[in-house]
PDB file of C-alpha atoms and ligand atoms in Angstrom:
ATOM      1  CA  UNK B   1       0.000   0.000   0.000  1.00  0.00           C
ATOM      2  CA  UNK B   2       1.172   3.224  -0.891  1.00  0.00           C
ATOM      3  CA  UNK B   3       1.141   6.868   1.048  1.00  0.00           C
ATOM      4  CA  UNK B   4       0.872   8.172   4.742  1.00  0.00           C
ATOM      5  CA  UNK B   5      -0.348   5.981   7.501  1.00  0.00           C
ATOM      6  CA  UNK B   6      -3.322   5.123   9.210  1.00  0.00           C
ATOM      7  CA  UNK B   7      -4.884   8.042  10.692  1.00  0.00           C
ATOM      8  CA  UNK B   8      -8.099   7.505  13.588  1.00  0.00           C
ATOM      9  CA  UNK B   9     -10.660   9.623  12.944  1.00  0.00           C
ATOM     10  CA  UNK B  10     -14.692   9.337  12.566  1.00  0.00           C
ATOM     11  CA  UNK B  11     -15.086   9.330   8.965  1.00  0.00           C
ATOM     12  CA  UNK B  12     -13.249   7.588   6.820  1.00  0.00           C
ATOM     13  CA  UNK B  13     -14.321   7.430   2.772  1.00  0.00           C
ATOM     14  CA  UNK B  14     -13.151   4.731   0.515  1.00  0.00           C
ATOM     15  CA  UNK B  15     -13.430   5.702  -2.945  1.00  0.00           C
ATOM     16  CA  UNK B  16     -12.777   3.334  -6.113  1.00  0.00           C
ATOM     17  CA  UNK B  17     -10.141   4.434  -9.037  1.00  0.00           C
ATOM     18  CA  UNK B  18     -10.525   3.920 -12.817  1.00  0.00           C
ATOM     19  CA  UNK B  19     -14.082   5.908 -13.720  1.00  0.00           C
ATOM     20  CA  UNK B  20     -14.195   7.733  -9.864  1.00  0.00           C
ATOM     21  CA  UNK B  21     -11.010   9.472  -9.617  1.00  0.00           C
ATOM     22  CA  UNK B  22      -9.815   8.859 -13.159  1.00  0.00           C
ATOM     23  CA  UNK B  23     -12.153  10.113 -15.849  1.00  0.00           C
ATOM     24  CA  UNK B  24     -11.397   6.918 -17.861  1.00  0.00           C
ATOM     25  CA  UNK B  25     -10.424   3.365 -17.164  1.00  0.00           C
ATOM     26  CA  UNK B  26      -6.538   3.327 -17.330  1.00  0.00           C
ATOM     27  CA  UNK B  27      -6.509  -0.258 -17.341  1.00  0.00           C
ATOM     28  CA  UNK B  28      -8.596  -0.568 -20.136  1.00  0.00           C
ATOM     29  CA  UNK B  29      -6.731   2.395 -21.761  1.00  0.00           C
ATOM     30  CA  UNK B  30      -3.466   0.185 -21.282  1.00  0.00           C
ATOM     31  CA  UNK B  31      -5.055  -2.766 -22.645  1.00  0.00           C
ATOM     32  CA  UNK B  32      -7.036  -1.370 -25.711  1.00  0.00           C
ATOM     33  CA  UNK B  33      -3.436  -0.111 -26.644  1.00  0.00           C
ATOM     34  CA  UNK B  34      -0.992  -2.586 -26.212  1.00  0.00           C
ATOM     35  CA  UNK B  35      -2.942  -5.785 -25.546  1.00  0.00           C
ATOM     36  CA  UNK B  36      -2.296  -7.951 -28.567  1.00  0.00           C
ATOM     37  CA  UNK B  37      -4.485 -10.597 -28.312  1.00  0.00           C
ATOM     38  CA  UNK B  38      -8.539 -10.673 -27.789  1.00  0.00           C
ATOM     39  CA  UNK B  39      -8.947  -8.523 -23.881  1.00  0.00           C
ATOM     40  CA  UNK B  40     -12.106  -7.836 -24.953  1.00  0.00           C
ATOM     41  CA  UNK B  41     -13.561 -11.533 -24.703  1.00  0.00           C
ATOM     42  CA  UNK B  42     -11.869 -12.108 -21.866  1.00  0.00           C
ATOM     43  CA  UNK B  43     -13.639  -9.135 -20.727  1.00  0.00           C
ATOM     44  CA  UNK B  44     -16.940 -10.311 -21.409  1.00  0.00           C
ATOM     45  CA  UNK B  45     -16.530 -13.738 -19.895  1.00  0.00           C
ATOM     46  CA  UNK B  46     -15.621 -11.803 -16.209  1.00  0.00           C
ATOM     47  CA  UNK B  47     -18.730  -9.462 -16.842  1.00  0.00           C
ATOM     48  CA  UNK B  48     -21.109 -12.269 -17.903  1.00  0.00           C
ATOM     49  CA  UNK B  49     -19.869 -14.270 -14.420  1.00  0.00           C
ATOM     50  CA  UNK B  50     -18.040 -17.041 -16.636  1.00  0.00           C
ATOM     51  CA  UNK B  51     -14.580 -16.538 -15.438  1.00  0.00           C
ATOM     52  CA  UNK B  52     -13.764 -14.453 -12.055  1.00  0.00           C
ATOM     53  CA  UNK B  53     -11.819 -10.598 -12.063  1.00  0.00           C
ATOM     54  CA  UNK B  54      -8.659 -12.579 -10.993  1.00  0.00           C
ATOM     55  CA  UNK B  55      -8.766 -14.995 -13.914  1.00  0.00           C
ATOM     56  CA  UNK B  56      -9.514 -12.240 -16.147  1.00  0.00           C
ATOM     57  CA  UNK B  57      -6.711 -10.007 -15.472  1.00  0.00           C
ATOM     58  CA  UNK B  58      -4.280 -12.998 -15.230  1.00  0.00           C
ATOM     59  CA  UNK B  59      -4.856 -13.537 -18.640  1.00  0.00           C
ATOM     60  CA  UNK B  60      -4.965  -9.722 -19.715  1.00  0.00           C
ATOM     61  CA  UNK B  61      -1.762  -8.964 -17.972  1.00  0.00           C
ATOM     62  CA  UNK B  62      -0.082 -11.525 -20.357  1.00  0.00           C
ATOM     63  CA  UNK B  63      -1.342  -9.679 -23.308  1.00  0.00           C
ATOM     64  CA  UNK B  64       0.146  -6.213 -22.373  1.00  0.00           C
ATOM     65  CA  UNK B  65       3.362  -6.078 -24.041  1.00  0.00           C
ATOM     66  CA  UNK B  66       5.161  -2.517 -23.556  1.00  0.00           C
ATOM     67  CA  UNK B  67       7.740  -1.760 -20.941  1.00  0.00           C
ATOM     68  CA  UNK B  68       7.340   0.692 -18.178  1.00  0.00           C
ATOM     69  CA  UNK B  69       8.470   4.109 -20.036  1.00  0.00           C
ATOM     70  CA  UNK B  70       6.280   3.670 -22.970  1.00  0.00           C
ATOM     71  CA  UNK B  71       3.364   2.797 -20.980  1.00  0.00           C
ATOM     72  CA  UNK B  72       3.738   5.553 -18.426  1.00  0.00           C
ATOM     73  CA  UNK B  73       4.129   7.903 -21.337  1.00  0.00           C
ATOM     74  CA  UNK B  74       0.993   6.805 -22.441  1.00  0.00           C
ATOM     75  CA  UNK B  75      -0.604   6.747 -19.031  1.00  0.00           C
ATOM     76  CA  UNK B  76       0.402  10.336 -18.501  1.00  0.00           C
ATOM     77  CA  UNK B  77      -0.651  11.698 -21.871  1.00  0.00           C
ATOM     78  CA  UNK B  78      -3.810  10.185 -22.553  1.00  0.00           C
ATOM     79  CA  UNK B  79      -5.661   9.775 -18.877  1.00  0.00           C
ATOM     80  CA  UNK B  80      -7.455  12.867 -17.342  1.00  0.00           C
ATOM     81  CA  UNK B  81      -8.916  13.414 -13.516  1.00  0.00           C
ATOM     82  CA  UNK B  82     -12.395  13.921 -13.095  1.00  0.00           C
ATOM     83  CA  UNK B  83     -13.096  17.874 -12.086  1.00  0.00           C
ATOM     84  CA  UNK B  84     -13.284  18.260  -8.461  1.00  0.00           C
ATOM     85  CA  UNK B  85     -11.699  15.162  -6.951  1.00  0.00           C
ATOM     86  CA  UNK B  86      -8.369  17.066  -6.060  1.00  0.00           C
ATOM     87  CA  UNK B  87     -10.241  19.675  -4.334  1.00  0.00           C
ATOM     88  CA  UNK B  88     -12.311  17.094  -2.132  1.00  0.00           C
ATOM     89  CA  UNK B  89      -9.527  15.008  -1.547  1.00  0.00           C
ATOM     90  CA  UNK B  90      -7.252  18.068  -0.073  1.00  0.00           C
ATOM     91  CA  UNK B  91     -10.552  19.122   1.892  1.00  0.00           C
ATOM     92  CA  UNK B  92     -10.193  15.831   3.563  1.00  0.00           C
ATOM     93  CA  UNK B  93      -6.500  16.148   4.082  1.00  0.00           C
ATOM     94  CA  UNK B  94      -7.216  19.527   5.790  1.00  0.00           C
ATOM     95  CA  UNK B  95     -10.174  18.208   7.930  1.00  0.00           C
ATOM     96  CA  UNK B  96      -8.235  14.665   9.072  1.00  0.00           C
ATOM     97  CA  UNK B  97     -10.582  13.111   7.011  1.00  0.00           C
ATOM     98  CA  UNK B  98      -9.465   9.673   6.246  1.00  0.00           C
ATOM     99  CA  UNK B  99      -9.068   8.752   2.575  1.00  0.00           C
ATOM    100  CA  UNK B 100      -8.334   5.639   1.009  1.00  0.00           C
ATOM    101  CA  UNK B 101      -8.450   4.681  -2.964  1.00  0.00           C
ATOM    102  CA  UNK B 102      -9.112   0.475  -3.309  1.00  0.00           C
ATOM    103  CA  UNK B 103      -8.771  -0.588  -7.361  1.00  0.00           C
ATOM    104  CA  UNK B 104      -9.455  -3.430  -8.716  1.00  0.00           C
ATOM    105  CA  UNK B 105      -7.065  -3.208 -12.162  1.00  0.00           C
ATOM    106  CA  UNK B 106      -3.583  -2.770 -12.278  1.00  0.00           C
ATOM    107  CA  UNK B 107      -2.000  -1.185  -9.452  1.00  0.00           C
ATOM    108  CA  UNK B 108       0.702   0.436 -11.194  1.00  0.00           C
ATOM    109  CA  UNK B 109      -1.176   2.468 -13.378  1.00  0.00           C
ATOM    110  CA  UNK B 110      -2.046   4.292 -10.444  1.00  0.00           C
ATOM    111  CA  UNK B 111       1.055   4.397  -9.329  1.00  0.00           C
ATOM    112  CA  UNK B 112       1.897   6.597 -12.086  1.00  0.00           C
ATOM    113  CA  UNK B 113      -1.135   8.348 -12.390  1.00  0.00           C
ATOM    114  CA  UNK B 114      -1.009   9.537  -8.387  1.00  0.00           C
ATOM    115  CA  UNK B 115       2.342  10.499  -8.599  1.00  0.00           C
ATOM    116  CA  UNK B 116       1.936  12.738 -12.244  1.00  0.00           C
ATOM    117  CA  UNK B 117      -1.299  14.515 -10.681  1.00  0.00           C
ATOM    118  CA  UNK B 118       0.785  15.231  -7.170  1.00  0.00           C
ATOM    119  CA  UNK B 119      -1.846  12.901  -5.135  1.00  0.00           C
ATOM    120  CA  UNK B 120       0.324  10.284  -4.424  1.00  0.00           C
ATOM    121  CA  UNK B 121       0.218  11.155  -0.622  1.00  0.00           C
ATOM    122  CA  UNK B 122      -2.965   9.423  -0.620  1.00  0.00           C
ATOM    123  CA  UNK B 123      -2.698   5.474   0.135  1.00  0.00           C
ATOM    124  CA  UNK B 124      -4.222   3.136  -2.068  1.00  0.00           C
ATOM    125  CA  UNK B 125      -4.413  -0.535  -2.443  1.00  0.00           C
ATOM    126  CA  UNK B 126      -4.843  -2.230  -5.720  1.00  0.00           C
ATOM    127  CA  UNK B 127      -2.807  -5.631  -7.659  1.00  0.00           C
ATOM    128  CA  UNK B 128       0.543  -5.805  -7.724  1.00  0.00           C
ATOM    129  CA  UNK B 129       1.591  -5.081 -11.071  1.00  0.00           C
ATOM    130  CA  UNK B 130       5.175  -4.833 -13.465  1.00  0.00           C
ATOM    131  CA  UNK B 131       5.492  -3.457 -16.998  1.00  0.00           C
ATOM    132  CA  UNK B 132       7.234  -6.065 -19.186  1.00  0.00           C
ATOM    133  CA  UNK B 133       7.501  -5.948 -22.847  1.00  0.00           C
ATOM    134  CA  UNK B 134       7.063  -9.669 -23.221  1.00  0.00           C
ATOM    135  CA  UNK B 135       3.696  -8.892 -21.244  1.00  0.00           C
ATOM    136  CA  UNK B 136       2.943  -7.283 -18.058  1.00  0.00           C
ATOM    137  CA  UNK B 137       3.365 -10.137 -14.685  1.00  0.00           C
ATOM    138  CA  UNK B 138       0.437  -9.670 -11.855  1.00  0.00           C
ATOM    139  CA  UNK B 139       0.061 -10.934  -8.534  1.00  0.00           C
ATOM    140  CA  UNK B 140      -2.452 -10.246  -5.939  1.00  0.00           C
ATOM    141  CA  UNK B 141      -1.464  -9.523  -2.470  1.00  0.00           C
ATOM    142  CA  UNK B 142      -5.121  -8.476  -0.787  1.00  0.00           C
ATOM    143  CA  UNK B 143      -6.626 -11.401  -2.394  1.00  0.00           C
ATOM    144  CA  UNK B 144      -9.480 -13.339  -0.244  1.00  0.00           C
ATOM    145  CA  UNK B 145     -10.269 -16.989  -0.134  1.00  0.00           C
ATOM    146  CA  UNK B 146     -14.036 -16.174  -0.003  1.00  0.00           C
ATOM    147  CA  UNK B 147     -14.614 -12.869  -1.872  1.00  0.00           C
ATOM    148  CA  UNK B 148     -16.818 -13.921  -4.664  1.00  0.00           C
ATOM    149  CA  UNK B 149     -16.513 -10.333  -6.608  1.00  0.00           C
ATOM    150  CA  UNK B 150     -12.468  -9.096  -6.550  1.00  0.00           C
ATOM    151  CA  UNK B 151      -9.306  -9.786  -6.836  1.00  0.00           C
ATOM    152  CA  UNK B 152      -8.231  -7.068  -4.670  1.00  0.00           C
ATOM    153  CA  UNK B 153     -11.107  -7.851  -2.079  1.00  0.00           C
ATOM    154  CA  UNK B 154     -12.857  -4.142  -1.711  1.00  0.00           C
ATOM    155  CA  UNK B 155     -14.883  -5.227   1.310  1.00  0.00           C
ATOM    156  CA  UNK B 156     -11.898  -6.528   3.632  1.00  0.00           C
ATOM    157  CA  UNK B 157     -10.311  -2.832   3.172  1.00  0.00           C
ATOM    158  CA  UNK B 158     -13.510  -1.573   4.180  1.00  0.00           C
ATOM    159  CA  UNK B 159     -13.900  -4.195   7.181  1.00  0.00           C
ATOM    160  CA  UNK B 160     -10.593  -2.717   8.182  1.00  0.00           C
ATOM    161  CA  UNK B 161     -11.203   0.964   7.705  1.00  0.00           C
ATOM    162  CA  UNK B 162     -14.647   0.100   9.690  1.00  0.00           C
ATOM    163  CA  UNK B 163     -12.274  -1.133  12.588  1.00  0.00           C
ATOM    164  CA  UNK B 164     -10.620   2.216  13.655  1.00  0.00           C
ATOM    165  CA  UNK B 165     -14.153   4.281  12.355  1.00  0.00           C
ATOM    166  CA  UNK B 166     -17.332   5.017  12.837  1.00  0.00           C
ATOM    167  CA  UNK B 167     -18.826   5.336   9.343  1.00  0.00           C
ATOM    168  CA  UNK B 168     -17.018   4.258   5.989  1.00  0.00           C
ATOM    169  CA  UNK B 169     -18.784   5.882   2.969  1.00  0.00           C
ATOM    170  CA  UNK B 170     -17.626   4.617  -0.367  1.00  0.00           C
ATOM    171  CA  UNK B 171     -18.173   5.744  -4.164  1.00  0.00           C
ATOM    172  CA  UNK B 172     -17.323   4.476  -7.186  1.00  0.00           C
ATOM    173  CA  UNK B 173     -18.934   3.463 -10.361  1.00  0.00           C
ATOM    174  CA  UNK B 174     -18.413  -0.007 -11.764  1.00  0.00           C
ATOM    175  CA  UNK B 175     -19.102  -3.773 -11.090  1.00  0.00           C
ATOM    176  CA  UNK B 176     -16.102  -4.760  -9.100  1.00  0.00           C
ATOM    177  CA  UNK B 177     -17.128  -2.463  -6.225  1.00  0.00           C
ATOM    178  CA  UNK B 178     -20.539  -4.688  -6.075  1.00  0.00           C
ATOM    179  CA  UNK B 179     -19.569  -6.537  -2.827  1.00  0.00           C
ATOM    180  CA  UNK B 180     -18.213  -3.552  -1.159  1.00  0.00           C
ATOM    181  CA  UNK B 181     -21.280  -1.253  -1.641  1.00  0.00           C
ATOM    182  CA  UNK B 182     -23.710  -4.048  -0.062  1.00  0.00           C
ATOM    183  CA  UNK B 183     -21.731  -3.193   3.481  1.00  0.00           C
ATOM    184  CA  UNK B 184     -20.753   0.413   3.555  1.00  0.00           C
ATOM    185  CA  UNK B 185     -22.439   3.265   5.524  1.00  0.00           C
ATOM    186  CA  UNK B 186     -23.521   5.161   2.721  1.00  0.00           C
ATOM    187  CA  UNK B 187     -22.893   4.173  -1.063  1.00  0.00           C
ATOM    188  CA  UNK B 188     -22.538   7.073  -4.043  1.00  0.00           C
ATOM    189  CA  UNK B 189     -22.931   5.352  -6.900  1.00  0.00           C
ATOM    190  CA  UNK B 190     -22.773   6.364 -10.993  1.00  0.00           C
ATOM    191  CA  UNK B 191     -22.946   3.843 -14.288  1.00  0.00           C
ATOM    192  CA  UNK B 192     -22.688   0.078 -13.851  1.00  0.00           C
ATOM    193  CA  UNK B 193     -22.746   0.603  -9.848  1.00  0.00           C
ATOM    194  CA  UNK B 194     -25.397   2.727 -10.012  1.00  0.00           C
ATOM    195  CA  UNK B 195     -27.620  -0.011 -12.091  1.00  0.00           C
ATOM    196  CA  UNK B 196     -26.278  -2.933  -9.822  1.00  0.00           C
ATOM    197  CA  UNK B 197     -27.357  -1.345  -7.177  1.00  0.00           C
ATOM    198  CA  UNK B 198     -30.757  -0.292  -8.361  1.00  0.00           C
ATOM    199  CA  UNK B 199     -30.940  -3.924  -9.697  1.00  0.00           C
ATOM    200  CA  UNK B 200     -30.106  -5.013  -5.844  1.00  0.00           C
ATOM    201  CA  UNK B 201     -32.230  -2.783  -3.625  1.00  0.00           C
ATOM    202  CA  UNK B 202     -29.497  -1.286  -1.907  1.00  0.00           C
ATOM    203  CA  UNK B 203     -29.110   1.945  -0.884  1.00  0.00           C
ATOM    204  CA  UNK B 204     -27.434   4.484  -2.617  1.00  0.00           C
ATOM    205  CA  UNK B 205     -27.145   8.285  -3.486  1.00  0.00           C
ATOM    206  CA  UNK B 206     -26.338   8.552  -7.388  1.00  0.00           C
ATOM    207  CA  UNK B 207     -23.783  11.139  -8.509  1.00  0.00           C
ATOM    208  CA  UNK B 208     -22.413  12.418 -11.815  1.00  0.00           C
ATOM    209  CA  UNK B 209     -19.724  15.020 -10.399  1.00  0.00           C
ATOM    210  CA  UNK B 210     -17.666  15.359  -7.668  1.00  0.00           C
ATOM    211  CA  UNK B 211     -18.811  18.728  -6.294  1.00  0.00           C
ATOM    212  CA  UNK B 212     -22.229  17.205  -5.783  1.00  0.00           C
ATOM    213  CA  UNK B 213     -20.397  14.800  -3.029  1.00  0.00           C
ATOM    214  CA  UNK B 214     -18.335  17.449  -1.946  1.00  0.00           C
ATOM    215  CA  UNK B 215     -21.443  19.385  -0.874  1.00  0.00           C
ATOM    216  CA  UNK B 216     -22.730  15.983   0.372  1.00  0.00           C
ATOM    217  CA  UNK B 217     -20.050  15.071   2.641  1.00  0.00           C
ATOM    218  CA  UNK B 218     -19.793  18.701   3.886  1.00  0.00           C
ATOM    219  CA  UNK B 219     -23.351  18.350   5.325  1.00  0.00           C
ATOM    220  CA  UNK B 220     -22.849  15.276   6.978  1.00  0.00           C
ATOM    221  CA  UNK B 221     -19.380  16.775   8.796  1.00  0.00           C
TER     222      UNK B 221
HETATM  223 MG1  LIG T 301     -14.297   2.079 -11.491  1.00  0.00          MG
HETATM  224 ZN1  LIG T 302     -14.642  -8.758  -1.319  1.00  0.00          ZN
END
């Protein structure tokens, strides 16, 4: 895990990457550019339930073949931040309001990405990733047994966050932050997340931009 430690407070806010804090999926990005074989059905299989996230990106990882400097070239010239995040994420900072990023793709695209936009004092889990040009290796170190959505099990960083506060909030936006929005205090939700959890009964406030959480978040502080 990367950035400053643990810090006890009330609130803490767990908030997904690629779509949330990214405007686009960098994994996708990564893979739609250098994958050379067929990502796409792989893909598929993980979103129709066939094959599981860690399967998928096992066999994705393989197809990626560009070494680091190309692909953080890439990373840093193509992917954009979605308006408003940096200013709610140093209003946290300011107000000892714990913040945490949990990803589901590969980890070292945000890495880079964190580091390029100055935000890399934020911690972050996500897999373990290398850039390789005879295709990119993966492991998973947050991996659970019994986690039937992720590879890097969202809900265990939330059962831990949940230790040391008193509410967890999380947003995101896609399907591999299913499992986690069925347990947090309060859910903000866009796209696939949004529809899963529409589709699911549970609870959740729907956003488009991050100045409409901001304003959110403020009320409930
Ligand atoms: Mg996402
Ligand atoms: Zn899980």
């Amino acid at each position: 895990m990367g950035g400053v430690p643990f810090k006890v407070m009330d609130l803490a806010i767990l908030v997904d990457f690629d779509g949330t804090i990214a405007s686009s999926d960098a994994s996708y990005a990564v893979l739609k550019k250098f994958a050379k074989d067929d990502w796409l059905a792989v893909e598929e299989k993980a979103y129709a339930h066939e094959i599981t996230i860690l399967d998928a990106l096992k066999v994705q990882a393989t197809m990626i073949k560009v070494g680091p400097e190309e692909a953080s070239r890439f990373l840093r010239e193509t992917m954009g931040i979605r308006p408003g995040f940096r200013e709610f994420a140093e209003w946290c900072r300011e107000n000892e309001i714990y913040l945490e990023i949990c990803s589901d793709g590969f980890g070292w695209t945000i890495e880079i990405l964190l580091c390029y936009w100055n935000l890399d004092w934020i911690p972050w889990t996500s897999n373990h990733t290398v850039p390789d040009r005879n295709g990119w290796k993966i492991s998973f170190p947050y991996r659970k047994e019994d986690c039937p959505i992720n590879a890097n099990c969202k809900c265990s960083h939330f059962e831990r966050l949940k230790e040391n506060h008193g509410k967890v909030l999380f947003i995101g936006d896609g399907t591999t932050d299913e499992c986690v929005s069925k347990r947090a205090d309060l859910v903000f939700a866009r796209d696939k997340l949004l529809e899963i959890c529409i589709k699911e009964g549970t609870d959740c406030i729907p956003w488009d931009r991050w100045d409409e959480i901001f304003n959110k978040v403020k009320d409930l502080v």
